Coordinates of N, CA and C and ligand atoms in Angstrom, one line a residue:
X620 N -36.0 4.0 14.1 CA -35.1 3.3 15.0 C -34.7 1.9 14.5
X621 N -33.5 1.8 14.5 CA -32.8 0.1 14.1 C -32.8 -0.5 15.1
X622 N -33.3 -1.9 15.0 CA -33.2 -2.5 15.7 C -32.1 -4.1 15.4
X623 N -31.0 -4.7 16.1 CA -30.6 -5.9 15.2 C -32.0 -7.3 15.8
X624 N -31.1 -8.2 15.1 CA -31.4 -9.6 15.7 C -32.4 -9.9 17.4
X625 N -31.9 -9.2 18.3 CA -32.2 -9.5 19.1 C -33.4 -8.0 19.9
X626 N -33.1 -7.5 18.9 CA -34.2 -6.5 18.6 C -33.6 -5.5 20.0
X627 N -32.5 -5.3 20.6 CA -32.2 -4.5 21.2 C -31.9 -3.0 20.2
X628 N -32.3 -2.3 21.2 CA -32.1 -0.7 19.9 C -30.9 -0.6 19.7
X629 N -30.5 -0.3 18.5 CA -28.9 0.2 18.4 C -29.1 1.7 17.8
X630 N -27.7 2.2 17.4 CA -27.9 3.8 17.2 C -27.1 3.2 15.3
X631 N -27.4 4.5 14.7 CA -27.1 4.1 13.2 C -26.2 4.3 13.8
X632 N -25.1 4.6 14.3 CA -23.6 4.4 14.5 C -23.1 3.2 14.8
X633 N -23.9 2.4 15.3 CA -23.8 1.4 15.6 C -24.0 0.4 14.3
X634 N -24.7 0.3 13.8 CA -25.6 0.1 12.4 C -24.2 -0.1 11.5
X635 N -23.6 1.6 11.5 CA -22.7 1.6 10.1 C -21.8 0.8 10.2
X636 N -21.3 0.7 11.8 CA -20.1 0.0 11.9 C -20.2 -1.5 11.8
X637 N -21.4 -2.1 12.3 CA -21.8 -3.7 11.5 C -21.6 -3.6 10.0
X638 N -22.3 -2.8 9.5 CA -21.6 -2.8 7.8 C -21.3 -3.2 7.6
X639 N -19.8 -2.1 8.1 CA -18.4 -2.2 7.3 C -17.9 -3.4 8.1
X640 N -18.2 -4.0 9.2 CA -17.4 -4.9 9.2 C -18.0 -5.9 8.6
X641 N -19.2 -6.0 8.1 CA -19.6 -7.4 7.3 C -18.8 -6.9 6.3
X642 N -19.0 -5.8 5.2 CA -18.1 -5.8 3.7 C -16.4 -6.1 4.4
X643 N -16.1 -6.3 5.3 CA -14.8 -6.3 5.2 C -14.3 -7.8 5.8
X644 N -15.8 -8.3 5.9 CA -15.3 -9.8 6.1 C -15.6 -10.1 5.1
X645 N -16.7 -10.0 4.1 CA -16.7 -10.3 3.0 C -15.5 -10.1 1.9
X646 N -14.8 -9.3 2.2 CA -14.3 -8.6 1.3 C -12.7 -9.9 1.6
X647 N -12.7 -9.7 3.2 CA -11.4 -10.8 3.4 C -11.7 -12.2 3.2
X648 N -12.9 -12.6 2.7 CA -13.1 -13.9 2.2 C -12.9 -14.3 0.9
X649 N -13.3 -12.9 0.2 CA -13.3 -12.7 -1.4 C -11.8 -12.6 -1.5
X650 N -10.7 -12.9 -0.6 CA -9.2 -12.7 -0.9 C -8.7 -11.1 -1.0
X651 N -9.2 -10.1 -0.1 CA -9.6 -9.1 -0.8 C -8.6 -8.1 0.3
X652 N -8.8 -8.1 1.1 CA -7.7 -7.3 2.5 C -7.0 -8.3 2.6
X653 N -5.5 -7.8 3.1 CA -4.6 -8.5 3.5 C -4.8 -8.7 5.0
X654 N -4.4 -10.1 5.4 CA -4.4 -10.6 6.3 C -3.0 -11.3 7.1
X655 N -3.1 -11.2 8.5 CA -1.3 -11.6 9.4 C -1.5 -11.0 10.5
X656 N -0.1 -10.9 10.9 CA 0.1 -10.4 12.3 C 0.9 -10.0 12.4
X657 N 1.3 -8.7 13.1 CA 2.4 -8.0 13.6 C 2.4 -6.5 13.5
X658 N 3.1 -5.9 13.5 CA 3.3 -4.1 12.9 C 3.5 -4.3 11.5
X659 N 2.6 -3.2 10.8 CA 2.6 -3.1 9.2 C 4.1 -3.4 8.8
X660 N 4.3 -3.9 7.7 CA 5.7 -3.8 7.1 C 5.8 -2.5 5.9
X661 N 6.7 -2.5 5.4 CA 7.1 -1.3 4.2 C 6.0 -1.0 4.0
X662 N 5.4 -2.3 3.0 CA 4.2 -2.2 2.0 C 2.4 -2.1 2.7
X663 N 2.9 -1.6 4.0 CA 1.6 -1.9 4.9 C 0.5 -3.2 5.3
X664 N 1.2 -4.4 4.3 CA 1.1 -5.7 4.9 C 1.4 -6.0 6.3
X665 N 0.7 -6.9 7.5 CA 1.2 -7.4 8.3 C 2.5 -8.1 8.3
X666 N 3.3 -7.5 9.7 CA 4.9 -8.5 9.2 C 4.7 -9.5 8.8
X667 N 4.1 -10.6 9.8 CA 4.3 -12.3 9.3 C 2.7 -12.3 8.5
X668 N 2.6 -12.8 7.8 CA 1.6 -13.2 6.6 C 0.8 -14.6 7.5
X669 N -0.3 -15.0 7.1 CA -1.4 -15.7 8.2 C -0.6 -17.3 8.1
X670 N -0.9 -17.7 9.0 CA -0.1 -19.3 9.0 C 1.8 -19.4 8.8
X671 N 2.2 -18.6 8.5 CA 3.4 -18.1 8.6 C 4.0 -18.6 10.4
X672 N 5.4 -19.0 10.5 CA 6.1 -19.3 11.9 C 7.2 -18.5 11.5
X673 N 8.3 -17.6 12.2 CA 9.7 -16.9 12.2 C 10.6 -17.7 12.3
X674 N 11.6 -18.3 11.6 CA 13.0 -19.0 11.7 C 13.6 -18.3 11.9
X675 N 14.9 -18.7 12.5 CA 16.2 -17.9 12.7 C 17.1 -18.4 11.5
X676 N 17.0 -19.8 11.2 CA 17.8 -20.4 10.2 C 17.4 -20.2 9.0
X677 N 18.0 -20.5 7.7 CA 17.5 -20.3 7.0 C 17.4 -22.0 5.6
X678 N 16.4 -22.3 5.8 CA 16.1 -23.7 5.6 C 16.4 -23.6 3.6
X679 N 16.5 -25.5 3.4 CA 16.9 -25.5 1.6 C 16.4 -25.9 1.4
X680 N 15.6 -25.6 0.0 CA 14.3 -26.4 -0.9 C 14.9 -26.0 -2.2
X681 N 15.3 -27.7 -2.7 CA 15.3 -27.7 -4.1 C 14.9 -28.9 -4.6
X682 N 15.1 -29.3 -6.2 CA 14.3 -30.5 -6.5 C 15.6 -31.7 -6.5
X683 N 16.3 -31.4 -5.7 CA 17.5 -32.6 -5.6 C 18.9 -32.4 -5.8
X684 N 18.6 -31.1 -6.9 CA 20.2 -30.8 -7.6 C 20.6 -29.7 -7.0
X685 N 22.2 -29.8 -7.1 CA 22.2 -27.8 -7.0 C 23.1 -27.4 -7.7
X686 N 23.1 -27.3 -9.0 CA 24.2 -27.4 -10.0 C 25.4 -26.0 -9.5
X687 N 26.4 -26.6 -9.7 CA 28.0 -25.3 -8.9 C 28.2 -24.8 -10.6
X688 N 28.3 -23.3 -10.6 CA 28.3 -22.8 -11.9 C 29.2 -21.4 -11.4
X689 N 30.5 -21.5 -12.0 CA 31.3 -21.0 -12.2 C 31.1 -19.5 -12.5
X690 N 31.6 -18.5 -11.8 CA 31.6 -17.1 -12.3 C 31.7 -17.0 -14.2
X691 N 32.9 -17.5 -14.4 CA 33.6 -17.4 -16.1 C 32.5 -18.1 -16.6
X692 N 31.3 -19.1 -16.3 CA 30.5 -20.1 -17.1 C 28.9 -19.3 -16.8
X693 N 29.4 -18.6 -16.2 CA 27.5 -18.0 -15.4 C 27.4 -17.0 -16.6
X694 N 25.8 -17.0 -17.2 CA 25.4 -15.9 -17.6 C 23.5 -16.3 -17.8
X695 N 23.6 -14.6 -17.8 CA 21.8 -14.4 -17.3 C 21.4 -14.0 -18.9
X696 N 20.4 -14.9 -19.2 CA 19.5 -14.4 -20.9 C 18.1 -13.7 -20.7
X697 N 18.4 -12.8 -22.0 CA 17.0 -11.9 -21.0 C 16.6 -12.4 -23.1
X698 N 15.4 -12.6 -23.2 CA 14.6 -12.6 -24.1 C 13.0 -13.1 -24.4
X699 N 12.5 -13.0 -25.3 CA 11.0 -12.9 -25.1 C 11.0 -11.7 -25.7
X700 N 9.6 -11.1 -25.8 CA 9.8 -9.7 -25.8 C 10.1 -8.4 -25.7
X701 N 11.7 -8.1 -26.5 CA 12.0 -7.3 -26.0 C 12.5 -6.7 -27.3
X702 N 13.2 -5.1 -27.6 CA 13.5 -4.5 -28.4 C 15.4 -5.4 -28.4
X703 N 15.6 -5.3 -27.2 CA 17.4 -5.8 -26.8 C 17.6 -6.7 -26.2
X704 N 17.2 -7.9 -26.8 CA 17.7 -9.3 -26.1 C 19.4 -9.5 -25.7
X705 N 19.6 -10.0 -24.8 CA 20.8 -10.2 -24.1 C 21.4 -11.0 -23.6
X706 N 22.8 -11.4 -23.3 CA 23.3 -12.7 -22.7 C 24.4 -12.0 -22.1
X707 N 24.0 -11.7 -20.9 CA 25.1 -10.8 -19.3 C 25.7 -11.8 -19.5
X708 N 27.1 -11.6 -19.2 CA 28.4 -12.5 -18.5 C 28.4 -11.7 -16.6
X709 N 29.0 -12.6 -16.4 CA 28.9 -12.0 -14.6 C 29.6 -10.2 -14.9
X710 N 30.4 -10.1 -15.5 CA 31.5 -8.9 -15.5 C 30.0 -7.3 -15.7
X711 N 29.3 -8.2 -16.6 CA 27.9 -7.1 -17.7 C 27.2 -7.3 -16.4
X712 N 27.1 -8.4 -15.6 CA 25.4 -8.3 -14.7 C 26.0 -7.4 -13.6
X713 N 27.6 -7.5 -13.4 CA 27.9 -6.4 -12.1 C 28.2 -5.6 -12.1
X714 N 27.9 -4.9 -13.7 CA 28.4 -3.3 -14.4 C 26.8 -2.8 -13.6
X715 N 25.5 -3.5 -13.4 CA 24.5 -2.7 -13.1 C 24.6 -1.7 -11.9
X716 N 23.8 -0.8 -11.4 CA 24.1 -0.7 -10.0 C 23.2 -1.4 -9.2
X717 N 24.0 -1.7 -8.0 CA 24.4 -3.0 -7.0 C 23.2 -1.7 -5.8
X718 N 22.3 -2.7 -5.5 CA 21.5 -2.1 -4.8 C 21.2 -2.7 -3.2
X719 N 21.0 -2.4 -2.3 CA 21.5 -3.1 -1.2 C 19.8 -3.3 -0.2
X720 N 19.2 -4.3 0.1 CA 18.2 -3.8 0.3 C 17.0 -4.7 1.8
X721 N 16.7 -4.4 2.4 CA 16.6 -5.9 3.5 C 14.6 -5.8 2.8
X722 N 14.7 -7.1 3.4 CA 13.3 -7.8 3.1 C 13.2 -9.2 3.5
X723 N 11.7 -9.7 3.5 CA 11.3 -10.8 4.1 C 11.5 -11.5 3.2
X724 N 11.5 -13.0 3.7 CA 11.5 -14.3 2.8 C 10.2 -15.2 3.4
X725 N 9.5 -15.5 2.5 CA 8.0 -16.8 3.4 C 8.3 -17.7 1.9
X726 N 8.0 -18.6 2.6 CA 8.0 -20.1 2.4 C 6.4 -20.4 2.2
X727 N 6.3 -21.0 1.3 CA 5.2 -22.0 1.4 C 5.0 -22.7 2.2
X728 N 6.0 -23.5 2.9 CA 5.7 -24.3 3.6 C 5.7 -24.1 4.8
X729 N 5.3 -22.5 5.1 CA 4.9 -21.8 6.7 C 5.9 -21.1 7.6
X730 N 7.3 -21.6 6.9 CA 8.4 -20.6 7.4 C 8.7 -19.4 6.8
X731 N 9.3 -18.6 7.5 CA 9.3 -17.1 6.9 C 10.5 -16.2 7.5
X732 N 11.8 -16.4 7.1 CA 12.5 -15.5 7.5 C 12.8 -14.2 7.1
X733 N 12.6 -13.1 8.2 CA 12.5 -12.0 8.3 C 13.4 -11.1 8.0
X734 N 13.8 -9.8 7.4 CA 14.7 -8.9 7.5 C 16.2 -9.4 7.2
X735 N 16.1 -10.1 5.8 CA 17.6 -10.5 5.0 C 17.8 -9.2 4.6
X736 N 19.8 -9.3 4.8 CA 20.2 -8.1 4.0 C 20.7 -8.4 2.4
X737 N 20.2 -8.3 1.6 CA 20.6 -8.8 0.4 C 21.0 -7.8 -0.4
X738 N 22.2 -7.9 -1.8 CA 22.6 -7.4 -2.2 C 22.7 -7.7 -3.7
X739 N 22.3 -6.9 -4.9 CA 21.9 -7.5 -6.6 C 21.2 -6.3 -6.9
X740 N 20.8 -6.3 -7.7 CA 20.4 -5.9 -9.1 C 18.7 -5.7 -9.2
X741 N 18.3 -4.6 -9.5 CA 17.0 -4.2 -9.8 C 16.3 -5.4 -10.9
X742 N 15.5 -5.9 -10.5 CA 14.7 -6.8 -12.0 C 14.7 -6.0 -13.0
X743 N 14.1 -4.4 -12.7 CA 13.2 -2.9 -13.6 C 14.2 -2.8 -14.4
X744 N 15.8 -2.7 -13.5 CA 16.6 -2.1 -14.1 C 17.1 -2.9 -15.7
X745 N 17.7 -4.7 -15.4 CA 17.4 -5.2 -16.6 C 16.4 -5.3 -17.8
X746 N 15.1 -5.5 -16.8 CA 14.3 -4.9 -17.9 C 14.1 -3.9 -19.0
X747 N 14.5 -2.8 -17.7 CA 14.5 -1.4 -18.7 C 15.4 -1.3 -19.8
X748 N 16.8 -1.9 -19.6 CA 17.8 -1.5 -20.4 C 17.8 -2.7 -21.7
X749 N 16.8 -4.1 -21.2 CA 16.7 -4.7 -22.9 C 15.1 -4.2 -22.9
X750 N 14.7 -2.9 -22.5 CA 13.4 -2.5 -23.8 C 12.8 -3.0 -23.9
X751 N 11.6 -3.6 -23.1 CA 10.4 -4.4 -22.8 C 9.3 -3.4 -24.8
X752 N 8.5 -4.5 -25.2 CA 7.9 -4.8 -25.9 C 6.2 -4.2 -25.4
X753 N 5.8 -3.2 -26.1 CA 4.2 -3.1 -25.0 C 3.4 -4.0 -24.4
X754 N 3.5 -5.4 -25.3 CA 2.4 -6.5 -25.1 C 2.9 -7.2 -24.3
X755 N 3.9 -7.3 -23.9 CA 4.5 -8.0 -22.6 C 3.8 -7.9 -21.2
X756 N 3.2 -8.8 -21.0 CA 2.3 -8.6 -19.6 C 2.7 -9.8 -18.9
X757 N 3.7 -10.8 -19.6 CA 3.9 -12.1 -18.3 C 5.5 -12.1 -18.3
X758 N 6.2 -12.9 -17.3 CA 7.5 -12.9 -17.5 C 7.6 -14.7 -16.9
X759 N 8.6 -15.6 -18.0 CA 8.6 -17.0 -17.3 C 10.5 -16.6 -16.8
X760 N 10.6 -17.4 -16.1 CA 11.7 -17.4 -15.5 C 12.5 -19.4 -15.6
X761 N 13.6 -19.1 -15.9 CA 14.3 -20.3 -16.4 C 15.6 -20.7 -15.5
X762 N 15.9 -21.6 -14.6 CA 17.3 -21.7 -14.1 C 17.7 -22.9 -14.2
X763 N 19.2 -23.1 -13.8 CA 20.2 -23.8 -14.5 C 19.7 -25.1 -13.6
X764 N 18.9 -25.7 -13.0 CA 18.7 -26.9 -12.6 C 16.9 -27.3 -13.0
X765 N 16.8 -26.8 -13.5 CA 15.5 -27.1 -15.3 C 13.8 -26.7 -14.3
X766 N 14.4 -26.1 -12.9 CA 13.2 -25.0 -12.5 C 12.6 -24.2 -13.5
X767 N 11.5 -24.0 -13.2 CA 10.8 -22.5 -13.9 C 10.3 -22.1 -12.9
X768 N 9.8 -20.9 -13.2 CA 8.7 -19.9 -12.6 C 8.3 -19.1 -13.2
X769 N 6.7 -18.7 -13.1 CA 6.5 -17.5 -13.9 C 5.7 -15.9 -12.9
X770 N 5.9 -15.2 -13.7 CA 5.2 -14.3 -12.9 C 4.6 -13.1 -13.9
X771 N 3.3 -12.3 -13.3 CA 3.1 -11.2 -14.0 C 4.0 -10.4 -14.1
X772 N 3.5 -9.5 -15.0 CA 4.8 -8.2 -15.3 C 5.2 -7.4 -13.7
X773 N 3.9 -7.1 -13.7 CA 3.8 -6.0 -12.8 C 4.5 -6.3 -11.8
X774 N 4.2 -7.9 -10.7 CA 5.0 -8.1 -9.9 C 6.4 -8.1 -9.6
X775 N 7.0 -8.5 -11.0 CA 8.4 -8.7 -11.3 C 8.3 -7.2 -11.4
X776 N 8.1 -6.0 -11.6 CA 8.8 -5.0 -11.8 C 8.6 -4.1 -10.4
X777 N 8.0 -4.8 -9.3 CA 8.1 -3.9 -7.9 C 9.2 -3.9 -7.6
X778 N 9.4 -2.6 -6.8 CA 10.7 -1.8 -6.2 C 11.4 -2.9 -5.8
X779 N 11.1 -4.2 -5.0 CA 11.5 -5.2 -3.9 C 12.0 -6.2 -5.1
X780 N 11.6 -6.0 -5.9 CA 12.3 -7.7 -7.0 C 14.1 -7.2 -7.3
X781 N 14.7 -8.5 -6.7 CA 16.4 -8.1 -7.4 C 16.7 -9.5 -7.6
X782 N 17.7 -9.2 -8.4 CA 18.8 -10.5 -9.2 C 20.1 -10.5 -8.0
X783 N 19.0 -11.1 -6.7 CA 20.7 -11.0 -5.4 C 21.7 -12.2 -5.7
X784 N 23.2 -11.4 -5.3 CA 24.4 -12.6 -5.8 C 25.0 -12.2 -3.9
X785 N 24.1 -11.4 -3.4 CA 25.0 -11.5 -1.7 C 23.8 -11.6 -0.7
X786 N 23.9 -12.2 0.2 CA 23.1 -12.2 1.7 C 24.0 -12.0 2.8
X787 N 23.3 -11.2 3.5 CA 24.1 -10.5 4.7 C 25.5 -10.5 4.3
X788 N 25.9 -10.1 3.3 CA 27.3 -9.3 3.2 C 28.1 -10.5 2.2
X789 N 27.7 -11.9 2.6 CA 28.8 -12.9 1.8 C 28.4 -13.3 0.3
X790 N 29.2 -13.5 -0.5 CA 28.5 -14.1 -1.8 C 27.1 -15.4 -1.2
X791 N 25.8 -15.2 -2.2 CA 24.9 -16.1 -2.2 C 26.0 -17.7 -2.8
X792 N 25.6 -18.7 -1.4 CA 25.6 -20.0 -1.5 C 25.3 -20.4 -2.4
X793 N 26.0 -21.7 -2.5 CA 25.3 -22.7 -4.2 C 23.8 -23.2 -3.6
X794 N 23.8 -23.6 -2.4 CA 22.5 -24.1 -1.6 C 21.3 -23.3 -2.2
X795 N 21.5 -21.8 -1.6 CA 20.5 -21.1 -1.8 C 20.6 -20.4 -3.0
X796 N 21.0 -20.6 -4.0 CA 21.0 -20.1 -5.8 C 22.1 -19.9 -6.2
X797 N 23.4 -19.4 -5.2 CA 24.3 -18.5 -5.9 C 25.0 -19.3 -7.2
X798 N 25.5 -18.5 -8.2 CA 26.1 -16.8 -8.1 C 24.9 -16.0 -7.9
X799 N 23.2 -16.0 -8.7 CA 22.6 -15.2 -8.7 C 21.2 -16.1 -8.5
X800 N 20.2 -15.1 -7.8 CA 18.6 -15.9 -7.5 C 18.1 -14.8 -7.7
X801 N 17.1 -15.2 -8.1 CA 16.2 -13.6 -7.9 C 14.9 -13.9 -6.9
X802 N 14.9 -12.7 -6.0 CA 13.8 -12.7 -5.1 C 12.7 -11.9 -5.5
X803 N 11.3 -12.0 -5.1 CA 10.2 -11.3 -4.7 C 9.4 -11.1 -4.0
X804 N 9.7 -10.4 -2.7 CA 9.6 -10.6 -1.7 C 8.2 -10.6 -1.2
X805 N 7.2 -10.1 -1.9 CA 5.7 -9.7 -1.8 C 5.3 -11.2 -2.4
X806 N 5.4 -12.4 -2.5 CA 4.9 -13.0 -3.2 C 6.0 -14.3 -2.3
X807 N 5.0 -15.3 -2.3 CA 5.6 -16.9 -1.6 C 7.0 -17.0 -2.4
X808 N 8.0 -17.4 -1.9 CA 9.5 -17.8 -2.3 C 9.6 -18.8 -3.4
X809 N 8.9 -19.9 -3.7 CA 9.0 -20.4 -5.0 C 9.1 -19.5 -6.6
X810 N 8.5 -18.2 -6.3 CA 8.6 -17.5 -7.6 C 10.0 -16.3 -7.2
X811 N 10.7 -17.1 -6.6 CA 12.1 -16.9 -7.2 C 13.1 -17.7 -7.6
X812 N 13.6 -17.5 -8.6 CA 14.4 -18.9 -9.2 C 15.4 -18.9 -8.4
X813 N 16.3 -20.0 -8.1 CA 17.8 -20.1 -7.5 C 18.0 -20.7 -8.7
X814 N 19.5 -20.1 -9.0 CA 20.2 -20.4 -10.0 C 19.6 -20.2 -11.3
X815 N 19.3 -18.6 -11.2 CA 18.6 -18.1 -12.1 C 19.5 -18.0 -13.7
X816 N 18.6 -18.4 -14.8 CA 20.1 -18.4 -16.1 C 19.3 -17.6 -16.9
X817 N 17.7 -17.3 -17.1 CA 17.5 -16.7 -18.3 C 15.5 -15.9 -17.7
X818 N 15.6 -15.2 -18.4 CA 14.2 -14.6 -18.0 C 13.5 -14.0 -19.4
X819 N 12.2 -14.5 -19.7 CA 12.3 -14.5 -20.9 C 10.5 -13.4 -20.5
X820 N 10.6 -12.4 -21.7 CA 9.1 -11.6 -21.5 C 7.9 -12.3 -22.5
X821 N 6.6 -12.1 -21.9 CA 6.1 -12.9 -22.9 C 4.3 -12.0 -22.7
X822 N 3.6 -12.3 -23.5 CA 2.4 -11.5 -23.8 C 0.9 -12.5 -23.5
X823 N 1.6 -14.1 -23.2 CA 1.1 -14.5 -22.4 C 1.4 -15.4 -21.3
X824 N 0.8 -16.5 -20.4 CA 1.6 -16.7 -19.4 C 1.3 -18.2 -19.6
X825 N 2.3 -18.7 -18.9 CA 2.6 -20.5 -18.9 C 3.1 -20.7 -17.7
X826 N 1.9 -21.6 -16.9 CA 2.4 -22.0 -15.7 C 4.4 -22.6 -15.5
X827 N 4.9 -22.4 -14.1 CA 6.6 -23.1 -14.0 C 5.9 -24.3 -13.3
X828 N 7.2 -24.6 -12.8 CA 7.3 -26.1 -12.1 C 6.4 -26.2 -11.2
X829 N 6.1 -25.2 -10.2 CA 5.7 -25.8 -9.2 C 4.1 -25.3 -9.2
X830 N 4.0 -24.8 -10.3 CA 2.4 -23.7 -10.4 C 1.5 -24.9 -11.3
X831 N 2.6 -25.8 -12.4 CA 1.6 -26.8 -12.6 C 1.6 -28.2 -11.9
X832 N 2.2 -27.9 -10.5 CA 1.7 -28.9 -9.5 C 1.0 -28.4 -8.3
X833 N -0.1 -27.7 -8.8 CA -0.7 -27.6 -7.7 C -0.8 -26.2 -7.2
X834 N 0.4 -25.7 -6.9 CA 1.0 -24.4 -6.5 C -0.5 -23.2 -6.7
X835 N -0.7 -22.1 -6.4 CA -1.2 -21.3 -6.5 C -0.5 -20.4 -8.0
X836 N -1.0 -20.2 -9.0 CA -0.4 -19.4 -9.4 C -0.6 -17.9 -9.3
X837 N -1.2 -17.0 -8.5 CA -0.8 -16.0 -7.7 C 0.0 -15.5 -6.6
X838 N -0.4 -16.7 -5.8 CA 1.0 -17.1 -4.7 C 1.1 -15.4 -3.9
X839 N 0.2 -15.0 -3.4 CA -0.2 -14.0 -2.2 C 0.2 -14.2 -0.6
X840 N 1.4 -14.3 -0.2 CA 0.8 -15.0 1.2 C -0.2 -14.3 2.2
X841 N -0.4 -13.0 2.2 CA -1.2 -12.0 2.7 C -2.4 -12.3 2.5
X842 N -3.1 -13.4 1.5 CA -4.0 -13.5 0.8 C -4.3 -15.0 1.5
X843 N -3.0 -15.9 1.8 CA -3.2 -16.9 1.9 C -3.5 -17.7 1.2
X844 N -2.9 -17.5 -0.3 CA -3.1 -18.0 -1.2 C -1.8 -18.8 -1.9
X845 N -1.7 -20.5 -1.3 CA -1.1 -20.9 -0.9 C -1.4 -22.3 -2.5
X846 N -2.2 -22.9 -2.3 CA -2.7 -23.8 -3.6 C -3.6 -23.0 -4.5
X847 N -3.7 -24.2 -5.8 CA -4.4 -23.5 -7.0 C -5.6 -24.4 -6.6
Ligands
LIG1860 N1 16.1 -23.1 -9.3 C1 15.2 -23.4 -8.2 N2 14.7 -22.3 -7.6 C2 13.9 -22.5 -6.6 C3 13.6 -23.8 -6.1 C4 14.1 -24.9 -6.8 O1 13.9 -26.0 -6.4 N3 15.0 -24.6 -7.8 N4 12.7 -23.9 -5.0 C5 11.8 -22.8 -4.7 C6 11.2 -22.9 -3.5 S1 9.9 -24.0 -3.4 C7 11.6 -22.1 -2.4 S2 10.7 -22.1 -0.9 C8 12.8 -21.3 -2.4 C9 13.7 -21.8 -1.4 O2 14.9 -21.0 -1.3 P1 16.0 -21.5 -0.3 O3 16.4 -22.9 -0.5 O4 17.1 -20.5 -0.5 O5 15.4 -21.3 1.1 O6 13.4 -21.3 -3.7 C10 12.6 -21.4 -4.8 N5 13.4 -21.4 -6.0
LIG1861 MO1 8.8 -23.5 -1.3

């Protein structure tokens, strides 16, 4: 017979289920189950991610600038690692197909707007078509106001990562990146560039802007993994 702490009898059913809930607090301390609140989303994450608040608005974070770049003067560089390095003109990035797709936005700094309709371009699909290199396991990301960001491969190539040039139906704002930003929606909003110009593959990784100040460089918000 088990008995706990207080030596009242319990039944091994009782027993197993202390267990698993210690390994699973353990396990959510070790950063290990996802954590939040709401009904599961797509990916079976909680809607809002832990410390997260719902905006209606949609707030601007940049480092001061927001450089205005011209359709005719815009183009996206894909190099690093790859068999087919590239330099899209807008006319080449909007030959891809145009994928339409809603997803969350969270903020680091605790906002988190919900259920954007956005409209761009597969990351996978650029990738695929300049021929990723086998040793390629990091990707840094370059935009036209001297941001970086980097990210593993893997993340950049989930179904949810796109090169959006529309939100809810209008071209993306100079505010918020436009002509093109790239999002990833599983991962805090800093590791998407606004005013994305070049994305380069690489076999190893180098912190961006905001990863070597501090930033988390996994940047989980399910994880709550908010600083490094
Ligand atoms: N080029 C560039 N991209 C950037 C930033 C930036 O300053 N410059 N800020 C990042 C941060 S910290 C966030 S939270 C989001 C903000 O996007 P928004 O201004 O459209 O809300 O963009 C990210 N991408
Ligand atoms: Mo941010």
């Amino acid at each position: 017979m088990l008995h706990d702490s207080n030596s009242k009898t319990i039944t091994g059913r009782e027993k197993l289920a202390q267990y698993r809930k210690a390994i699973q607090d353990k396990q959510k301390w070790e950063g290990q189950l996802p954590q939040g609140e709401g009904p599961p989303n797509r990916d079976g994450n909680p809607k809002i991610p832990p410390g997260q608040r719902v905006v209606e608005n949609w707030p601007v974070l940049d480092l001061g600038v927001q450089p205005k770049i011209e359709l005719e003067d815009w183009s996206l560089t894909i190099s690093g690692l790859v068999k087919n390095p590239k330099m899209f003109s807008w006319k080449e990035f909007m030959a891809f197909s145009q994928v339409d797709d809603v997803s969350d936005f969270h903020c680091v700094t605790t906002w988190s707007r919900l259920d954007n309709n956005w409209r761009g371009v597969r990351f996978s699909d650029i990738a695929n078509y300049c021929e990723l290199l086998p040793e390629v396991k990091y990707v840094y990301i370059k935009a036209y106001d001297a941001y970086s960001t980097n990210l593993p491969l893997e993340e950049a190539m989930k179904y949810d990562v796109l090169l959006v040039h529309q939100w809810e139906g209008q071209p993306l704002t100079t505010e918020h990146g436009g002509p093109v930003r790239m999002i990833a929606p599983q991962l805090y909003a800093w590791k998407g560039a606004k005013w994305i110009g070049e994305i380069e593959f690489r076999d190893h990784d180098e912190l961006g802007f905001w990863e070597q100040r501090g930033y988390s460089n996994t940047a989980e918000p399910w994880l709550n993994d908010r600083y490094s």
